[in-house]
Amino acid sequence: MNTVSRALAGLFLTGAALTGSAPAWAAEVSRSTGPKTSQTQDTAEPSPAIQPQDAARVADWIAASGDNNALPYAIIDKKAAALLLFDAKGKKLGQVPVLLGIAPGDDASPGIGSKNLSEIGPAEKTTPAGRFLAKFGVAAGNTRVLWVDYATSVALHPIPRPGKPKEKRRERMLSPTSDDNRITFGCINVPIAFYTKTISPLFRKKGGYVYVTPDVKPLEEVFPRIRLQSFANTGG
């Protein structure tokens, strides 16, 4: 079981246990939800140096339109490398830095879910932009993750523990800028404490929406209904 396609075949949203050895991708997620140690409790959550302007526009649109359908939601502002979290009523619960896919880009590469990890080039390691209905499910190794885009194996989870020292994911997240927050295969990494205490309880029952803003595309192309909100704001 050394391909992403086989990993996907063994992932069940029903919570069924898995058998067999887990691929490297699943092992990384598994490490992110393992036992805590004094060295991996990332309680520091500095505000990103870049203000999440795209996220603010998306938040205004959601609040005005009720697009979240009475479910909690998170907005990932890729340019600011930040996550803004809201409850089902639109109350902001917090903002934290995130780690994202190495390559800037707004679309998943065709067929990426069927490739070996070794076949995925740097330019393909993107975090896709868009509106996703995220729910918890079971990954290889019987590990629960919050699936953002199940078809392309994009999940939201804590920084892997212990992780690869050379990647310095904890240091990247705690740095004062967003310039070094690109390191994942496409998954969204968040601080451990925030994930455990806030995100997980909020999304556990019914899931929620995750809105990922674009790197390159116009915001209105990814979220077309924002145009209506912008028009209303100008009184046009």
PDB file of C-alpha atoms in Angstrom:
ATOM      1  CA  MET A   1       0.000   0.000   0.000  1.00  0.00           C
ATOM      2  CA  ASN A   2       2.479   2.596  -1.177  1.00  0.00           C
ATOM      3  CA  THR A   3       0.366   4.787  -3.430  1.00  0.00           C
ATOM      4  CA  VAL A   4      -2.030   7.572  -2.661  1.00  0.00           C
ATOM      5  CA  SER A   5      -4.716   5.781  -4.646  1.00  0.00           C
ATOM      6  CA  ARG A   6      -4.454   2.723  -2.427  1.00  0.00           C
ATOM      7  CA  ALA A   7      -4.490   4.962   0.598  1.00  0.00           C
ATOM      8  CA  LEU A   8      -7.728   6.520  -0.609  1.00  0.00           C
ATOM      9  CA  ALA A   9      -9.190   3.100  -1.227  1.00  0.00           C
ATOM     10  CA  GLY A  10      -8.495   2.284   2.409  1.00  0.00           C
ATOM     11  CA  LEU A  11      -9.957   5.479   3.859  1.00  0.00           C
ATOM     12  CA  PHE A  12     -13.479   5.250   5.210  1.00  0.00           C
ATOM     13  CA  LEU A  13     -15.698   8.109   6.289  1.00  0.00           C
ATOM     14  CA  THR A  14     -17.752   5.562   8.199  1.00  0.00           C
ATOM     15  CA  GLY A  15     -15.024   5.079  10.789  1.00  0.00           C
ATOM     16  CA  ALA A  16     -14.196   1.484   9.908  1.00  0.00           C
ATOM     17  CA  ALA A  17     -10.835   0.171  11.106  1.00  0.00           C
ATOM     18  CA  LEU A  18      -8.130  -0.437   8.527  1.00  0.00           C
ATOM     19  CA  THR A  19      -5.668  -3.236   8.130  1.00  0.00           C
ATOM     20  CA  GLY A  20      -2.277  -3.413   6.493  1.00  0.00           C
ATOM     21  CA  SER A  21       0.661  -1.046   6.565  1.00  0.00           C
ATOM     22  CA  ALA A  22       0.022   2.673   6.217  1.00  0.00           C
ATOM     23  CA  PRO A  23       1.667   4.790   3.499  1.00  0.00           C
ATOM     24  CA  ALA A  24       4.058   7.598   4.360  1.00  0.00           C
ATOM     25  CA  TRP A  25       1.310  10.179   3.843  1.00  0.00           C
ATOM     26  CA  ALA A  26      -0.967   8.497   6.370  1.00  0.00           C
ATOM     27  CA  ALA A  27       1.904   8.087   8.810  1.00  0.00           C
ATOM     28  CA  GLU A  28       2.448  11.845   8.745  1.00  0.00           C
ATOM     29  CA  VAL A  29      -1.176  12.477   9.636  1.00  0.00           C
ATOM     30  CA  SER A  30      -0.996   9.799  12.309  1.00  0.00           C
ATOM     31  CA  ARG A  31       1.967  11.524  13.939  1.00  0.00           C
ATOM     32  CA  SER A  32      -0.028  14.746  14.038  1.00  0.00           C
ATOM     33  CA  THR A  33      -2.623  13.185  16.330  1.00  0.00           C
ATOM     34  CA  GLY A  34      -0.380  11.074  18.532  1.00  0.00           C
ATOM     35  CA  PRO A  35       0.311  11.533  22.259  1.00  0.00           C
ATOM     36  CA  LYS A  36       1.379  15.003  23.310  1.00  0.00           C
ATOM     37  CA  THR A  37       4.767  15.737  24.748  1.00  0.00           C
ATOM     38  CA  SER A  38       6.181  18.851  26.333  1.00  0.00           C
ATOM     39  CA  GLN A  39       8.070  19.550  23.118  1.00  0.00           C
ATOM     40  CA  THR A  40       5.082  19.380  20.796  1.00  0.00           C
ATOM     41  CA  GLN A  41       2.365  21.370  22.568  1.00  0.00           C
ATOM     42  CA  ASP A  42       2.265  24.337  20.230  1.00  0.00           C
ATOM     43  CA  THR A  43       0.356  26.776  22.404  1.00  0.00           C
ATOM     44  CA  ALA A  44       1.871  29.901  20.857  1.00  0.00           C
ATOM     45  CA  GLU A  45      -0.400  31.248  18.142  1.00  0.00           C
ATOM     46  CA  PRO A  46       1.060  34.497  16.814  1.00  0.00           C
ATOM     47  CA  SER A  47      -0.997  36.601  14.434  1.00  0.00           C
ATOM     48  CA  PRO A  48       0.318  36.524  10.869  1.00  0.00           C
ATOM     49  CA  ALA A  49       2.262  39.603   9.800  1.00  0.00           C
ATOM     50  CA  ILE A  50       0.103  39.874   6.662  1.00  0.00           C
ATOM     51  CA  GLN A  51      -3.491  40.783   7.403  1.00  0.00           C
ATOM     52  CA  PRO A  52      -5.959  38.284   5.881  1.00  0.00           C
ATOM     53  CA  GLN A  53      -7.774  40.694   3.574  1.00  0.00           C
ATOM     54  CA  ASP A  54      -9.205  37.991   1.307  1.00  0.00           C
ATOM     55  CA  ALA A  55     -10.547  36.172   4.351  1.00  0.00           C
ATOM     56  CA  ALA A  56     -12.229  39.349   5.566  1.00  0.00           C
ATOM     57  CA  ARG A  57     -14.107  39.691   2.272  1.00  0.00           C
ATOM     58  CA  VAL A  58     -15.169  36.046   2.364  1.00  0.00           C
ATOM     59  CA  ALA A  59     -16.293  36.429   5.989  1.00  0.00           C
ATOM     60  CA  ASP A  60     -18.462  39.442   5.111  1.00  0.00           C
ATOM     61  CA  TRP A  61     -20.071  37.536   2.257  1.00  0.00           C
ATOM     62  CA  ILE A  62     -20.794  34.460   4.409  1.00  0.00           C
ATOM     63  CA  ALA A  63     -22.275  36.564   7.204  1.00  0.00           C
ATOM     64  CA  ALA A  64     -24.556  38.402   4.777  1.00  0.00           C
ATOM     65  CA  SER A  65     -25.636  35.383   2.744  1.00  0.00           C
ATOM     66  CA  GLY A  66     -25.737  32.575   5.303  1.00  0.00           C
ATOM     67  CA  ASP A  67     -23.686  30.453   2.897  1.00  0.00           C
ATOM     68  CA  ASN A  68     -22.461  28.263   5.775  1.00  0.00           C
ATOM     69  CA  ASN A  69     -25.951  26.747   6.164  1.00  0.00           C
ATOM     70  CA  ALA A  70     -25.902  27.058   9.977  1.00  0.00           C
ATOM     71  CA  LEU A  71     -22.666  25.065  10.255  1.00  0.00           C
ATOM     72  CA  PRO A  72     -19.333  26.194  11.714  1.00  0.00           C
ATOM     73  CA  TYR A  73     -16.751  27.304   9.195  1.00  0.00           C
ATOM     74  CA  ALA A  74     -13.109  28.154   8.719  1.00  0.00           C
ATOM     75  CA  ILE A  75     -11.591  30.514   6.190  1.00  0.00           C
ATOM     76  CA  ILE A  76      -8.056  29.785   5.033  1.00  0.00           C
ATOM     77  CA  ASP A  77      -6.373  32.897   3.655  1.00  0.00           C
ATOM     78  CA  LYS A  78      -3.464  31.482   1.675  1.00  0.00           C
ATOM     79  CA  LYS A  79      -1.747  34.799   1.023  1.00  0.00           C
ATOM     80  CA  ALA A  80      -1.632  35.534   4.745  1.00  0.00           C
ATOM     81  CA  ALA A  81      -1.149  31.850   5.730  1.00  0.00           C
ATOM     82  CA  ALA A  82      -3.900  32.288   8.305  1.00  0.00           C
ATOM     83  CA  LEU A  83      -7.038  30.472   9.443  1.00  0.00           C
ATOM     84  CA  LEU A  84     -10.068  32.350  10.761  1.00  0.00           C
ATOM     85  CA  LEU A  85     -12.571  30.187  12.643  1.00  0.00           C
ATOM     86  CA  PHE A  86     -16.275  30.927  13.141  1.00  0.00           C
ATOM     87  CA  ASP A  87     -19.119  29.140  14.878  1.00  0.00           C
ATOM     88  CA  ALA A  88     -22.416  28.306  13.183  1.00  0.00           C
ATOM     89  CA  LYS A  89     -23.804  31.775  13.979  1.00  0.00           C
ATOM     90  CA  GLY A  90     -20.830  33.582  12.481  1.00  0.00           C
ATOM     91  CA  LYS A  91     -19.085  34.472  15.735  1.00  0.00           C
ATOM     92  CA  LYS A  92     -15.324  34.615  15.280  1.00  0.00           C
ATOM     93  CA  LEU A  93     -13.609  32.161  17.609  1.00  0.00           C
ATOM     94  CA  GLY A  94      -9.998  32.757  16.737  1.00  0.00           C
ATOM     95  CA  GLN A  95      -7.256  33.265  14.187  1.00  0.00           C
ATOM     96  CA  VAL A  96      -4.091  31.201  13.856  1.00  0.00           C
ATOM     97  CA  PRO A  97      -1.248  30.747  11.371  1.00  0.00           C
ATOM     98  CA  VAL A  98      -1.288  27.707   9.075  1.00  0.00           C
ATOM     99  CA  LEU A  99       1.146  25.744   6.935  1.00  0.00           C
ATOM    100  CA  LEU A 100       0.137  25.113   3.327  1.00  0.00           C
ATOM    101  CA  GLY A 101       1.184  23.283   0.173  1.00  0.00           C
ATOM    102  CA  ILE A 102       4.687  24.067  -1.040  1.00  0.00           C
ATOM    103  CA  ALA A 103       3.572  25.343  -4.449  1.00  0.00           C
ATOM    104  CA  PRO A 104       1.359  28.396  -4.982  1.00  0.00           C
ATOM    105  CA  GLY A 105      -1.669  27.429  -7.029  1.00  0.00           C
ATOM    106  CA  ASP A 106      -5.419  27.061  -6.793  1.00  0.00           C
ATOM    107  CA  ASP A 107      -6.203  23.734  -8.468  1.00  0.00           C
ATOM    108  CA  ALA A 108      -5.244  20.171  -7.649  1.00  0.00           C
ATOM    109  CA  SER A 109      -3.304  18.468 -10.419  1.00  0.00           C
ATOM    110  CA  PRO A 110      -5.437  16.021 -12.438  1.00  0.00           C
ATOM    111  CA  GLY A 111      -5.021  12.486 -11.188  1.00  0.00           C
ATOM    112  CA  ILE A 112      -2.889  13.449  -8.213  1.00  0.00           C
ATOM    113  CA  GLY A 113      -4.864  11.091  -6.002  1.00  0.00           C
ATOM    114  CA  SER A 114      -3.577   8.092  -7.953  1.00  0.00           C
ATOM    115  CA  LYS A 115       0.122   8.978  -7.863  1.00  0.00           C
ATOM    116  CA  ASN A 116       2.899   7.672  -5.688  1.00  0.00           C
ATOM    117  CA  LEU A 117       4.151  10.325  -3.298  1.00  0.00           C
ATOM    118  CA  SER A 118       7.520  10.086  -5.026  1.00  0.00           C
ATOM    119  CA  GLU A 119       5.801  10.964  -8.318  1.00  0.00           C
ATOM    120  CA  ILE A 120       4.296  14.210  -7.020  1.00  0.00           C
ATOM    121  CA  GLY A 121       6.507  17.052  -8.160  1.00  0.00           C
ATOM    122  CA  PRO A 122       7.028  20.301  -6.243  1.00  0.00           C
ATOM    123  CA  ALA A 123       4.686  22.202  -8.569  1.00  0.00           C
ATOM    124  CA  GLU A 124       1.855  19.766  -7.762  1.00  0.00           C
ATOM    125  CA  LYS A 125       1.998  20.252  -3.997  1.00  0.00           C
ATOM    126  CA  THR A 126      -0.777  22.819  -3.883  1.00  0.00           C
ATOM    127  CA  THR A 127      -3.590  23.542  -1.469  1.00  0.00           C
ATOM    128  CA  PRO A 128      -6.645  23.891  -3.736  1.00  0.00           C
ATOM    129  CA  ALA A 129      -8.856  26.955  -3.400  1.00  0.00           C
ATOM    130  CA  GLY A 130     -12.620  26.734  -3.068  1.00  0.00           C
ATOM    131  CA  ARG A 131     -15.569  25.961  -0.827  1.00  0.00           C
ATOM    132  CA  PHE A 132     -15.472  22.536   0.799  1.00  0.00           C
ATOM    133  CA  LEU A 133     -17.837  20.666   3.109  1.00  0.00           C
ATOM    134  CA  ALA A 134     -15.388  19.242   5.639  1.00  0.00           C
ATOM    135  CA  LYS A 135     -16.112  16.237   7.833  1.00  0.00           C
ATOM    136  CA  PHE A 136     -14.133  14.001  10.122  1.00  0.00           C
ATOM    137  CA  GLY A 137     -13.281  10.579   8.776  1.00  0.00           C
ATOM    138  CA  VAL A 138     -10.847   7.767   9.290  1.00  0.00           C
ATOM    139  CA  ALA A 139      -7.528   7.563   7.484  1.00  0.00           C
ATOM    140  CA  ALA A 140      -5.066   4.704   7.223  1.00  0.00           C
ATOM    141  CA  GLY A 141      -3.959   3.493  10.633  1.00  0.00           C
ATOM    142  CA  ASN A 142      -7.436   4.195  12.062  1.00  0.00           C
ATOM    143  CA  THR A 143      -6.525   7.881  12.479  1.00  0.00           C
ATOM    144  CA  ARG A 144      -9.305  10.478  12.455  1.00  0.00           C
ATOM    145  CA  VAL A 145      -8.719  13.558  10.326  1.00  0.00           C
ATOM    146  CA  LEU A 146     -10.814  16.482   9.146  1.00  0.00           C
ATOM    147  CA  TRP A 147     -11.154  15.931   5.428  1.00  0.00           C
ATOM    148  CA  VAL A 148     -11.300  19.185   3.485  1.00  0.00           C
ATOM    149  CA  ASP A 149     -11.117  17.699  -0.025  1.00  0.00           C
ATOM    150  CA  TYR A 150     -11.336  13.933   0.301  1.00  0.00           C
ATOM    151  CA  ALA A 151     -10.878  13.274  -3.437  1.00  0.00           C
ATOM    152  CA  THR A 152      -7.428  14.868  -3.482  1.00  0.00           C
ATOM    153  CA  SER A 153      -6.381  13.808   0.036  1.00  0.00           C
ATOM    154  CA  VAL A 154      -6.354  17.335   1.451  1.00  0.00           C
ATOM    155  CA  ALA A 155      -6.963  17.292   5.197  1.00  0.00           C
ATOM    156  CA  LEU A 156      -6.771  19.838   7.990  1.00  0.00           C
ATOM    157  CA  HIS A 157      -4.722  18.523  10.897  1.00  0.00           C
ATOM    158  CA  PRO A 158      -2.123  19.556  13.485  1.00  0.00           C
ATOM    159  CA  ILE A 159       1.579  19.789  12.775  1.00  0.00           C
ATOM    160  CA  PRO A 160       2.902  16.209  12.457  1.00  0.00           C
ATOM    161  CA  ARG A 161       4.570  14.847  15.587  1.00  0.00           C
ATOM    162  CA  PRO A 162       7.468  14.401  15.764  1.00  0.00           C
ATOM    163  CA  GLY A 163       7.739  15.275  12.067  1.00  0.00           C
ATOM    164  CA  LYS A 164      10.895  15.663  10.013  1.00  0.00           C
ATOM    165  CA  PRO A 165      13.386  17.940  11.819  1.00  0.00           C
ATOM    166  CA  LYS A 166      14.688  19.420   8.569  1.00  0.00           C
ATOM    167  CA  GLU A 167      11.227  20.740   7.670  1.00  0.00           C
ATOM    168  CA  LYS A 168      11.072  22.862  10.844  1.00  0.00           C
ATOM    169  CA  ARG A 169       7.304  23.037  10.676  1.00  0.00           C
ATOM    170  CA  ARG A 170       6.871  24.330  14.219  1.00  0.00           C
ATOM    171  CA  GLU A 171       9.434  27.068  13.648  1.00  0.00           C
ATOM    172  CA  ARG A 172       7.781  28.021  10.357  1.00  0.00           C
ATOM    173  CA  MET A 173       4.402  28.344  12.027  1.00  0.00           C
ATOM    174  CA  LEU A 174       5.752  30.435  14.885  1.00  0.00           C
ATOM    175  CA  SER A 175       7.759  32.784  12.682  1.00  0.00           C
ATOM    176  CA  PRO A 176       6.450  36.375  12.417  1.00  0.00           C
ATOM    177  CA  THR A 177       5.900  36.255   8.645  1.00  0.00           C
ATOM    178  CA  SER A 178       4.026  34.024   6.210  1.00  0.00           C
ATOM    179  CA  ASP A 179       6.956  33.720   3.797  1.00  0.00           C
ATOM    180  CA  ASP A 180       8.061  30.337   5.166  1.00  0.00           C
ATOM    181  CA  ASN A 181       4.642  28.719   5.681  1.00  0.00           C
ATOM    182  CA  ARG A 182       4.729  26.641   2.488  1.00  0.00           C
ATOM    183  CA  ILE A 183       5.944  23.128   3.331  1.00  0.00           C
ATOM    184  CA  THR A 184       3.145  20.517   3.024  1.00  0.00           C
ATOM    185  CA  PHE A 185       2.013  18.255   0.180  1.00  0.00           C
ATOM    186  CA  GLY A 186      -1.239  20.223   0.157  1.00  0.00           C
ATOM    187  CA  CYS A 187      -2.715  19.578   3.586  1.00  0.00           C
ATOM    188  CA  ILE A 188      -3.413  22.422   5.994  1.00  0.00           C
ATOM    189  CA  ASN A 189      -1.436  22.271   9.253  1.00  0.00           C
ATOM    190  CA  VAL A 190      -2.653  24.192  12.310  1.00  0.00           C
ATOM    191  CA  PRO A 191      -1.335  24.625  15.875  1.00  0.00           C
ATOM    192  CA  ILE A 192      -1.916  21.512  17.965  1.00  0.00           C
ATOM    193  CA  ALA A 193      -3.627  23.214  20.896  1.00  0.00           C
ATOM    194  CA  PHE A 194      -6.034  25.186  18.695  1.00  0.00           C
ATOM    195  CA  TYR A 195      -6.953  22.076  16.721  1.00  0.00           C
ATOM    196  CA  THR A 196      -7.565  19.983  19.829  1.00  0.00           C
ATOM    197  CA  LYS A 197      -9.421  22.545  21.932  1.00  0.00           C
ATOM    198  CA  THR A 198     -11.370  24.453  19.294  1.00  0.00           C
ATOM    199  CA  ILE A 199     -11.507  23.032  15.772  1.00  0.00           C
ATOM    200  CA  SER A 200     -12.062  19.387  16.662  1.00  0.00           C
ATOM    201  CA  PRO A 201     -14.989  19.924  19.086  1.00  0.00           C
ATOM    202  CA  LEU A 202     -16.601  22.425  16.710  1.00  0.00           C
ATOM    203  CA  PHE A 203     -16.553  20.184  13.621  1.00  0.00           C
ATOM    204  CA  ARG A 204     -16.949  16.842  15.394  1.00  0.00           C
ATOM    205  CA  LYS A 205     -20.727  16.387  15.200  1.00  0.00           C
ATOM    206  CA  LYS A 206     -21.857  17.615  11.802  1.00  0.00           C
ATOM    207  CA  GLY A 207     -18.717  18.885  10.121  1.00  0.00           C
ATOM    208  CA  GLY A 208     -18.611  22.359   8.631  1.00  0.00           C
ATOM    209  CA  TYR A 209     -17.369  24.398   5.716  1.00  0.00           C
ATOM    210  CA  VAL A 210     -13.801  25.309   4.845  1.00  0.00           C
ATOM    211  CA  TYR A 211     -13.301  28.217   2.462  1.00  0.00           C
ATOM    212  CA  VAL A 212      -9.820  28.392   0.936  1.00  0.00           C
ATOM    213  CA  THR A 213      -8.928  31.663  -0.763  1.00  0.00           C
ATOM    214  CA  PRO A 214      -6.823  31.655  -3.943  1.00  0.00           C
ATOM    215  CA  ASP A 215      -3.156  32.384  -4.554  1.00  0.00           C
ATOM    216  CA  VAL A 216      -3.494  33.448  -8.181  1.00  0.00           C
ATOM    217  CA  LYS A 217      -7.110  33.487  -9.331  1.00  0.00           C
ATOM    218  CA  PRO A 218      -9.360  36.471  -8.610  1.00  0.00           C
ATOM    219  CA  LEU A 219     -11.368  35.946  -5.428  1.00  0.00           C
ATOM    220  CA  GLU A 220     -14.600  36.399  -7.402  1.00  0.00           C
ATOM    221  CA  GLU A 221     -13.654  33.529  -9.699  1.00  0.00           C
ATOM    222  CA  VAL A 222     -13.339  31.100  -6.808  1.00  0.00           C
ATOM    223  CA  PHE A 223     -16.380  32.474  -4.940  1.00  0.00           C
ATOM    224  CA  PRO A 224     -18.636  33.959  -7.667  1.00  0.00           C
ATOM    225  CA  ARG A 225     -21.381  35.038  -5.269  1.00  0.00           C
ATOM    226  CA  ILE A 226     -19.013  37.497  -3.618  1.00  0.00           C
ATOM    227  CA  ARG A 227     -19.779  39.732  -6.608  1.00  0.00           C
ATOM    228  CA  LEU A 228     -23.335  40.083  -5.371  1.00  0.00           C
ATOM    229  CA  GLN A 229     -22.131  41.068  -1.921  1.00  0.00           C
ATOM    230  CA  SER A 230     -19.715  43.615  -3.346  1.00  0.00           C
ATOM    231  CA  PHE A 231     -22.516  45.060  -5.476  1.00  0.00           C
ATOM    232  CA  ALA A 232     -24.790  45.342  -2.430  1.00  0.00           C
ATOM    233  CA  ASN A 233     -22.078  47.037  -0.385  1.00  0.00           C
ATOM    234  CA  THR A 234     -21.669  49.752  -3.008  1.00  0.00           C
ATOM    235  CA  GLY A 235     -25.409  50.313  -3.176  1.00  0.00           C
ATOM    236  CA  GLY A 236     -25.414  49.590  -6.878  1.00  0.00           C
TER     237      GLY A 236
END
